[in-house]
C-alpha cells in the first residue's frame, strides 16, 4: 500500500520498478505510513547480498550496511544491480564498497601480470587477459607475487558466458586451518618462487607465445626491462632463457600476510602459477610444467611434489564457494583473505576487474631466504643481456 507521493519518489529513484508499479496500482488514496516505510526498507533489503536485482538512477544508493557487514564476516559481498547497470554504474558501487575513489584505486598493468585493456573507459579492465577460457583459473590472491597488492578486488559482470564461467571463491582462513602443519611450516621456512617466461613482442603469432617482456615491464627497451626485472631488494631476477629466445623472470615471495583483523593468513598464487594450471590446454598441456608460461617452485628452487600439490588442491576444493554472476552483479572481495578463480566456459564472457588501493608487503615477509640456492643478485646471463 503506497500513496501517490511515495509512488513518485520511488519511480524517480527507479528502485525495483515492477514492485513499485504493483504497489502503485493499488488505490492511491490509501495512505498507510508504516507500510510505506516497510516498502522502502524492503527495496533496500532486496539490493543486499543474494537479494533480487535492483535498478536505480544512482546505483550507489543501493549499497546497504549489510554489504559492508558481509565483507567483514565472509570476506566478500555481491551487489546485484541488474542488467541495466552500466560499467560506470558498477564502478561507482565498487569504489564505495572498497572505500576508495577513482584517484586512489590501484593499477594492474606493469605490476608483474599480463597487460589488460580498460572496459568502457572505466577503471575496470578485462579479467580474461592471459586466461584461456577452456581451462580453470586456479585459486589465487590478486598480485600475491608483487611487493604491494590490493586490499580489495572487484569483479563486474558485463556479459556472462553461454555456458559455465562460474566464479569460485575460497576463504584462506579456512584453508589455513585445513592445511597440514608440515606444509604450512615448509611455506613459512622457504616461501615460493614464481617463474614466468616472456617472449619478444615480435613473436606474438608464435604458437608458444603467452606474454611479451615489453608488456610485462611496459617498455620497449631491453635495458630498461633488465633494470626493472633485476632487483636484489625484491628478490627479482630477469635473465635469458636457455632456449635463447625467451626471458625467464623469477620472483621469490613469502606466502603469508598479516590481515588487519585476522592476523597472519595464507596469501598466495601457488595453484594459479604452478605449471599444472594449464593442464588440458591444446598447446601448453603437452609441454612440461617448468617450460609453461608460468610455474611455481619452492623458495629453494625445488619442485612441489605431486602429493604437496594434491593436498593444496584438496583443501581448496573443500573450501570452495561457487557464484554464478549475472550481468550487473558486482562482486567485492577482501583480497587479503579470500582467493578467487573461475571454471572453464564457452562463448563470449566479459568480466571487469578493478583494484582498490594497495598495501605494502609486511617488512618481515621480505627477509632474505636462507636457502643458498636462491640468487639475490643478477646472474651472469642477466648482466650479459
XYZ file of C-alpha atoms in Angstrom:
385
model
C 0.000 0.000 0.000
C 1.524 3.285 -1.075
C 0.310 6.817 -1.761
C 0.888 8.914 -4.905
C 3.727 10.957 -3.383
C 5.669 7.870 -2.361
C 4.981 6.335 -5.756
C 6.559 9.343 -7.475
C 9.575 9.210 -5.169
C 10.118 5.533 -5.785
C 9.741 5.857 -9.543
C 12.152 8.792 -9.646
C 14.720 6.656 -7.825
C 13.771 3.733 -10.127
C 14.026 1.204 -7.287
C 12.570 -2.126 -8.329
C 10.125 -0.680 -10.837
C 7.980 -3.815 -11.180
C 7.300 -3.819 -7.445
C 6.776 -0.063 -7.342
C 4.237 -0.263 -10.157
C 2.434 -3.116 -8.456
C 2.137 -1.090 -5.258
C 1.055 1.982 -7.215
C -1.710 0.044 -8.921
C -3.494 -0.126 -5.587
C -5.865 2.656 -4.580
C -3.638 5.781 -4.400
C -5.928 7.359 -1.831
C -4.997 4.745 0.729
C -2.156 6.028 2.899
C -0.605 3.617 5.342
C 2.635 5.207 6.513
C 4.083 2.193 8.370
C 3.609 0.116 5.233
C 5.308 2.795 3.137
C 8.339 2.653 5.389
C 8.319 -1.131 5.204
C 8.252 -0.982 1.382
C 11.188 1.430 1.277
C 13.207 -0.732 3.685
C 12.354 -3.806 1.609
C 13.631 -2.111 -1.551
C 16.984 -1.602 0.132
C 16.999 -5.132 1.571
C 16.477 -6.625 -1.868
C 19.694 -4.995 -3.066
C 21.689 -6.821 -0.420
C 23.819 -9.894 -0.946
C 21.752 -12.616 -2.559
C 18.761 -10.337 -2.976
C 16.839 -9.521 -6.119
C 18.470 -7.189 -8.588
C 17.655 -3.509 -8.318
C 17.596 -0.770 -10.926
C 18.471 2.749 -9.793
C 19.491 6.038 -11.314
C 22.147 6.353 -8.642
C 23.243 2.780 -8.032
C 25.404 3.696 -5.053
C 22.168 4.255 -3.117
C 21.561 0.503 -3.234
C 24.663 -0.169 -1.132
C 23.464 -1.046 2.352
C 25.194 -1.601 5.662
C 24.744 -5.350 5.285
C 27.087 -5.332 2.261
C 29.920 -3.976 4.391
C 28.989 -6.432 7.143
C 29.194 -9.313 4.668
C 32.713 -8.308 3.636
C 33.793 -8.221 7.285
C 32.062 -11.517 8.081
C 32.634 -13.583 4.916
C 35.369 -11.743 3.071
C 33.145 -10.842 0.097
C 29.794 -9.420 -0.955
C 27.716 -9.229 -4.136
C 25.754 -6.114 -5.095
C 23.145 -7.105 -7.673
C 22.358 -4.053 -9.789
C 20.602 -5.689 -12.721
C 21.384 -5.909 -16.422
C 20.523 -2.233 -16.987
C 23.533 -1.130 -14.940
C 26.366 0.362 -16.971
C 30.029 -0.390 -16.324
C 30.369 3.096 -14.868
C 27.423 2.429 -12.538
C 29.141 -0.736 -11.354
C 32.397 1.165 -10.895
C 30.694 3.695 -8.607
C 29.325 0.908 -6.408
C 32.679 -0.885 -6.383
C 34.601 2.205 -5.299
C 32.203 2.807 -2.439
C 32.385 -0.783 -1.214
C 36.200 -0.741 -1.410
C 36.393 2.588 0.471
C 38.318 4.316 -2.324
C 37.746 6.906 -5.025
C 38.837 6.760 -8.639
C 42.089 8.609 -7.889
C 43.270 6.118 -5.269
C 42.232 2.865 -6.956
C 45.129 0.595 -7.863
C 46.601 -0.031 -11.311
C 47.117 -3.517 -12.693
C 49.287 -3.123 -15.765
C 53.032 -3.194 -15.275
C 52.837 -4.906 -11.887
C 54.028 -8.336 -12.948
C 50.971 -9.838 -14.580
C 49.544 -9.669 -18.087
C 48.504 -6.411 -19.760
C 44.760 -5.730 -19.613
C 42.561 -3.296 -21.542
C 40.098 -0.870 -19.973
C 36.353 -1.514 -20.300
C 34.300 1.465 -21.495
C 36.911 3.940 -20.300
C 36.459 2.986 -16.644
C 38.944 1.678 -14.112
C 37.677 -1.846 -14.825
C 39.990 -3.933 -17.001
C 39.227 -7.162 -18.838
C 39.892 -10.015 -16.411
C 40.127 -12.571 -19.235
C 43.539 -11.417 -20.474
C 46.018 -14.295 -20.333
C 43.348 -16.719 -19.156
C 42.313 -19.300 -21.805
C 38.607 -19.944 -21.433
C 38.977 -23.709 -21.821
C 40.996 -24.092 -18.625
C 40.163 -23.460 -14.987
C 41.565 -20.329 -13.410
C 43.054 -21.689 -10.212
C 42.657 -20.006 -6.858
C 44.898 -17.034 -6.140
C 45.114 -13.821 -4.178
C 45.426 -10.982 -6.665
C 49.045 -9.905 -7.248
C 50.396 -12.128 -4.472
C 53.649 -12.211 -6.461
C 54.162 -8.443 -6.050
C 55.683 -6.329 -3.272
C 52.378 -4.481 -2.909
C 48.890 -5.736 -3.638
C 45.288 -4.513 -3.454
C 43.319 -4.720 -0.229
C 40.174 -5.432 -2.244
C 39.385 -6.555 -5.771
C 36.059 -6.078 -7.514
C 34.593 -8.060 -10.392
C 31.789 -6.629 -12.518
C 29.842 -8.996 -14.750
C 29.248 -7.213 -18.044
C 28.451 -10.263 -20.192
C 28.128 -13.792 -18.882
C 29.273 -16.811 -20.887
C 26.917 -19.040 -22.824
C 27.843 -21.958 -20.579
C 29.579 -22.153 -17.207
C 32.143 -19.476 -16.337
C 31.255 -19.774 -12.656
C 33.253 -17.620 -10.262
C 34.856 -19.533 -7.401
C 35.977 -18.248 -4.007
C 37.705 -19.754 -1.004
C 38.445 -18.293 2.414
C 42.127 -18.616 3.284
C 41.152 -18.503 6.946
C 39.502 -21.909 6.452
C 42.201 -23.150 4.071
C 44.938 -22.408 6.567
C 43.134 -24.427 9.227
C 42.885 -27.419 6.893
C 46.458 -27.474 5.568
C 48.834 -29.813 7.363
C 51.332 -28.330 9.820
C 54.106 -29.886 7.765
C 53.085 -27.973 4.637
C 52.465 -24.712 6.491
C 55.896 -24.902 8.136
C 57.532 -25.522 4.776
C 55.777 -22.498 3.303
C 56.938 -20.356 6.212
C 60.526 -21.576 6.017
C 61.005 -21.493 2.251
C 58.442 -19.211 0.658
C 57.973 -19.753 -3.074
C 59.460 -18.755 -6.408
C 57.052 -17.520 -9.066
C 58.522 -18.048 -12.547
C 57.266 -16.734 -15.881
C 58.628 -16.983 -19.406
C 58.422 -13.929 -21.638
C 58.677 -13.659 -25.421
C 59.600 -10.703 -27.547
C 56.526 -8.871 -28.882
C 57.622 -9.719 -32.436
C 56.786 -13.382 -31.715
C 53.165 -12.755 -30.798
C 51.915 -15.076 -33.540
C 54.110 -17.987 -32.429
C 52.174 -20.983 -31.017
C 54.075 -20.808 -27.714
C 53.596 -17.057 -27.230
C 51.909 -16.131 -23.960
C 53.211 -12.730 -22.910
C 55.928 -10.345 -24.006
C 58.586 -8.758 -21.856
C 57.545 -5.438 -23.376
C 54.043 -5.865 -21.976
C 55.274 -7.214 -18.659
C 57.576 -4.272 -17.950
C 55.809 -1.595 -20.007
C 58.866 -0.713 -22.067
C 60.369 -1.410 -25.474
C 63.889 -1.095 -24.079
C 65.607 -4.349 -23.138
C 67.977 -2.382 -20.924
C 65.102 -0.814 -19.013
C 63.353 -4.187 -18.699
C 66.539 -5.705 -17.279
C 66.809 -2.868 -14.786
C 63.207 -3.337 -13.678
C 63.445 -7.124 -13.643
C 66.650 -7.419 -11.616
C 66.270 -6.158 -8.079
C 68.007 -7.792 -5.118
C 65.748 -5.908 -2.676
C 62.635 -7.595 -4.050
C 64.322 -10.920 -4.947
C 63.600 -10.431 -8.634
C 65.762 -11.905 -11.407
C 65.298 -11.404 -15.145
C 67.632 -13.401 -17.394
C 67.861 -15.069 -20.773
C 66.201 -18.446 -21.020
C 68.374 -21.357 -22.043
C 66.397 -21.592 -25.308
C 67.994 -18.294 -26.364
C 64.580 -16.908 -27.315
C 62.606 -16.153 -24.204
C 63.379 -14.345 -20.963
C 62.905 -16.051 -17.596
C 61.623 -13.900 -14.745
C 61.842 -15.296 -11.215
C 60.429 -13.729 -8.051
C 60.847 -15.065 -4.545
C 57.829 -14.310 -2.342
C 56.532 -15.150 1.133
C 53.121 -16.812 1.282
C 51.703 -15.197 4.409
C 50.453 -11.683 5.019
C 49.149 -10.075 8.237
C 45.432 -9.371 7.842
C 44.436 -6.215 9.785
C 41.669 -8.038 11.688
C 42.543 -11.732 11.429
C 46.314 -11.837 11.856
C 48.679 -13.886 9.715
C 46.918 -15.542 6.773
C 47.943 -17.779 3.901
C 48.328 -15.447 0.899
C 49.472 -16.854 -2.405
C 49.183 -17.636 -6.125
C 50.651 -21.120 -5.882
C 47.956 -23.033 -7.773
C 47.433 -20.300 -10.343
C 51.162 -20.022 -11.055
C 52.022 -23.712 -10.926
C 52.521 -25.041 -14.458
C 49.801 -27.643 -13.931
C 47.093 -24.977 -14.159
C 47.410 -25.219 -17.954
C 46.713 -28.944 -17.994
C 44.208 -29.565 -20.760
C 45.285 -26.604 -22.865
C 45.655 -27.551 -26.538
C 49.284 -26.433 -26.712
C 50.629 -25.878 -23.218
C 49.039 -29.016 -21.856
C 51.629 -31.003 -23.832
C 54.635 -29.030 -22.538
C 56.470 -29.935 -19.302
C 55.368 -27.809 -16.325
C 58.697 -25.957 -15.917
C 58.523 -24.718 -19.533
C 54.964 -23.430 -19.440
C 54.295 -19.651 -19.304
C 54.016 -19.731 -15.507
C 55.438 -22.069 -12.942
C 55.803 -22.124 -9.171
C 58.655 -23.641 -7.159
C 59.565 -23.860 -3.523
C 61.698 -20.955 -2.359
C 64.844 -23.079 -2.585
C 64.166 -23.834 -6.254
C 62.875 -27.374 -5.754
C 59.686 -28.647 -7.381
C 56.441 -29.160 -5.484
C 55.793 -32.863 -5.181
C 52.610 -34.342 -6.617
C 51.470 -35.067 -3.059
C 52.006 -31.460 -1.995
C 50.067 -30.052 -4.953
C 47.318 -32.618 -4.351
C 46.969 -31.567 -0.707
C 46.704 -27.888 -1.620
C 44.090 -28.629 -4.294
C 42.094 -30.872 -1.952
C 41.958 -28.249 0.784
C 40.843 -25.550 -1.631
C 38.254 -27.869 -3.188
C 36.798 -28.468 0.258
C 36.588 -24.714 0.864
C 35.114 -23.621 -2.483
C 32.130 -21.297 -2.814
C 30.528 -21.166 -6.289
C 28.959 -17.923 -7.523
C 27.077 -17.635 -10.784
C 27.346 -13.928 -11.553
C 24.816 -12.318 -13.871
C 25.077 -9.048 -15.820
C 25.035 -6.138 -13.397
C 26.458 -8.126 -10.490
C 29.344 -6.521 -8.606
C 31.480 -8.878 -6.519
C 33.815 -7.248 -3.993
C 36.447 -9.472 -2.386
C 38.754 -8.914 0.586
C 41.921 -9.776 -1.307
C 43.988 -10.207 1.856
C 41.673 -13.024 2.942
C 39.753 -14.604 0.044
C 41.152 -16.204 -3.119
C 39.251 -16.285 -6.395
C 39.151 -18.297 -9.603
C 36.731 -19.450 -12.280
C 35.578 -22.567 -14.076
C 36.056 -23.037 -17.847
C 33.422 -21.574 -20.125
C 32.237 -21.395 -23.722
C 31.025 -18.422 -25.701
C 31.779 -14.768 -25.059
C 32.267 -13.534 -21.500
C 33.296 -10.091 -20.229
C 34.137 -9.678 -16.550
C 35.670 -6.447 -15.318
C 38.433 -6.350 -12.710
C 39.042 -3.300 -10.515
C 41.676 -2.949 -7.790
C 41.460 -0.947 -4.583
C 44.347 0.930 -3.033
C 47.301 -1.296 -2.250
C 49.046 -2.443 0.897
C 52.775 -2.949 1.114
C 54.111 -6.379 1.848
C 54.988 -6.671 5.523
C 58.727 -5.976 6.093
C 59.147 -9.334 7.826
C 57.865 -11.027 4.690
C 60.872 -9.881 2.707
C 63.547 -11.380 4.906
C 66.116 -12.993 2.665
C 65.562 -16.722 2.109
C 68.013 -18.904 3.985
C 68.464 -21.326 1.087
C 71.814 -20.955 -0.669
C 70.157 -21.842 -3.965
C 68.372 -18.501 -4.163
C 70.333 -15.909 -6.096
C 69.683 -12.439 -4.728
C 71.664 -10.640 -7.431
C 71.721 -10.703 -11.230
C 73.029 -13.819 -12.883
C 75.840 -13.695 -15.432
C 73.293 -14.194 -18.200
C 71.196 -11.255 -16.973
C 74.212 -8.965 -16.896
C 75.271 -10.118 -20.346
C 71.829 -9.320 -21.734
